[in-house]
XYZ file of C-alpha atoms in Angstrom:
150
model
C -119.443 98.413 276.863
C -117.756 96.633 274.042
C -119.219 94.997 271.547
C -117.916 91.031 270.338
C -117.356 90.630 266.538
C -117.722 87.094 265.776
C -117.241 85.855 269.593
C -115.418 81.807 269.441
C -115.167 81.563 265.738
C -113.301 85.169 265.269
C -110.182 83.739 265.287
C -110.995 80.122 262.963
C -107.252 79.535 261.901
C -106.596 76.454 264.957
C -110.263 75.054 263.218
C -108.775 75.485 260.130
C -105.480 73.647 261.032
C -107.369 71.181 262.174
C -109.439 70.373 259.732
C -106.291 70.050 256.936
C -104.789 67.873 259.233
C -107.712 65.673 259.390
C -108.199 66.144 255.468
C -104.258 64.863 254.830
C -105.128 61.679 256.455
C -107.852 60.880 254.104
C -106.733 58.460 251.157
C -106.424 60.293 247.993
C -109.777 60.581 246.034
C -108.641 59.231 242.416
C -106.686 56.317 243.622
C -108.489 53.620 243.113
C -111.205 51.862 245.535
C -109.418 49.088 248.016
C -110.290 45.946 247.747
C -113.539 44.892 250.016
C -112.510 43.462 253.260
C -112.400 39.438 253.211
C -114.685 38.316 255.981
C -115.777 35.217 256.817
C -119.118 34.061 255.317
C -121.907 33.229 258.162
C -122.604 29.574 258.266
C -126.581 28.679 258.585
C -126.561 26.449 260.760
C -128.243 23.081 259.238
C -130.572 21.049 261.488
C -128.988 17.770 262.154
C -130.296 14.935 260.401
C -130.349 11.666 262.001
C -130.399 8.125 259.907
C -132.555 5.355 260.600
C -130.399 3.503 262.612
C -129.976 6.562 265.125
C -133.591 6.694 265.101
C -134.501 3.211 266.043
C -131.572 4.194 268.583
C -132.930 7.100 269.981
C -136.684 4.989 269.647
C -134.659 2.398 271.880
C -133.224 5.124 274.385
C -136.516 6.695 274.925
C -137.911 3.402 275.813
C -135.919 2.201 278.008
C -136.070 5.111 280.359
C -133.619 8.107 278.785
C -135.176 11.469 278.729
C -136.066 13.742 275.708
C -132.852 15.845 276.904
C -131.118 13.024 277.422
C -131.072 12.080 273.896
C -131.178 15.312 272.545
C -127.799 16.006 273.960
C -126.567 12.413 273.022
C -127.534 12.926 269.108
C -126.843 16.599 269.402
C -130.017 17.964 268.352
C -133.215 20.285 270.073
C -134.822 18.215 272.702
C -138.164 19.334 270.789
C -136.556 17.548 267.648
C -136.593 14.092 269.785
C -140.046 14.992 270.673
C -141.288 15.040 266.942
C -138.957 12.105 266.516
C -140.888 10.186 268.789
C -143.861 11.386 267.996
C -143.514 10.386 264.137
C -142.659 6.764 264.989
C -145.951 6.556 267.134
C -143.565 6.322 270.790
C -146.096 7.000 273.560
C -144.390 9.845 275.335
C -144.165 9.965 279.088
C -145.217 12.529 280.655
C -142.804 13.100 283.960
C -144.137 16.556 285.306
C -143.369 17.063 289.119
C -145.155 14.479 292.160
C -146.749 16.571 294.714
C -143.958 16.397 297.140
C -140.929 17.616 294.568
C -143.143 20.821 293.681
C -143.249 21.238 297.662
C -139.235 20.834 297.540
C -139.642 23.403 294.001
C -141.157 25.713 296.279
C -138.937 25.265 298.873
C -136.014 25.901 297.156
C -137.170 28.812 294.986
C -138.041 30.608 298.509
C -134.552 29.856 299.799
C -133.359 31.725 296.464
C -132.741 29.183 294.255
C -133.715 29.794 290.292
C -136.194 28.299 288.218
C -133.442 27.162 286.284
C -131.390 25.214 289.343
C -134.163 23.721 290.401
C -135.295 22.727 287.636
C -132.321 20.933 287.134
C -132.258 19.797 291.134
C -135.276 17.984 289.744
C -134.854 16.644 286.555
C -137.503 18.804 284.471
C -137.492 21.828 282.543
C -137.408 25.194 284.553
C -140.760 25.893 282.384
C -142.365 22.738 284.484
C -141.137 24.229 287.852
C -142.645 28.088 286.963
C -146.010 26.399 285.867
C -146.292 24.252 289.129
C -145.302 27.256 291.149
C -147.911 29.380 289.913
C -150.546 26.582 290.245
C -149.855 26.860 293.655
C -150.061 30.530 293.996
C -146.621 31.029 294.584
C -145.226 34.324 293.516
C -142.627 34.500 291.001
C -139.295 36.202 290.046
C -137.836 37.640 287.381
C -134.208 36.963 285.942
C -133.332 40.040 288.099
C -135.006 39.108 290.957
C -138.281 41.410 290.840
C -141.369 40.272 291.395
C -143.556 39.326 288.147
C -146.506 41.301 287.555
């Protein structure tokens, strides 16, 4: 029975080799640092300001039957935004919400597979709207991968 003196690393010369090869390809220590790498500054993205003529436009919009999404896509800002819009020009908002029979067709659809999302947009209201009426009726939900919701 023989005895192993130093076992893998007896022989270290091909780690050695390797490891001046990998030191050659550094850059050379005392030459001087490399100028930082020019990338492109991040832009904050500014919330769109709308003058008073877009908002007696949007004011106008609103009233004569376009929807807070509507506009917001329109004037290119948050659908939320048009909200507070409205809201800060005293605009009675309407409040659309789902009639008895489209949350039957909401259910309907979401059982044939559909997602909150398409039929949402089948109906005209946010898929937020469609997963509260669904659970007001007791219907059980999905996740975005298709499990049930605890």
């Amino acid at each position: 029975m023989g005895v192993e003196l130093g076992g893998a690393y007896y022989n270290t010369k091909p780690q050695v080799e390797a490891l001046e090869t990998l030191l050659q390809q550094l850059p050379d220590p005392t030459a001087p640092a490399s100028p930082p790498v020019d990338r492109p500054k991040l832009k904050l993205r500014r919330a769109r300001q709308l003058d008073a003529e877009q908002v007696q436009e949007l004011i106008v919009g609103y009233q004569a039957g376009a929807t807070v999404y509507e506009l917001g896509a329109r004037f290119g800002i948050e659908r939320r935004t048009v909200s507070n819009i409205l809201k800060r020009h005293d605009v009675p908002m309407r409040r659309r919400g789902l009639s008895p029979k489209q949350v039957d067709d909401a259910i309907h659809l979401y059982n044939l597979g559909w997602s909150l999302a398409r039929v949402g947009q089948h109906l005209g209201v946010d898929h937020t709207t469609v997963l509260t009426k669904l659970r007001e009726r007791g219907i059980p939900t999905r996740d975005a991968h298709g499990q049930p919701r605890p």
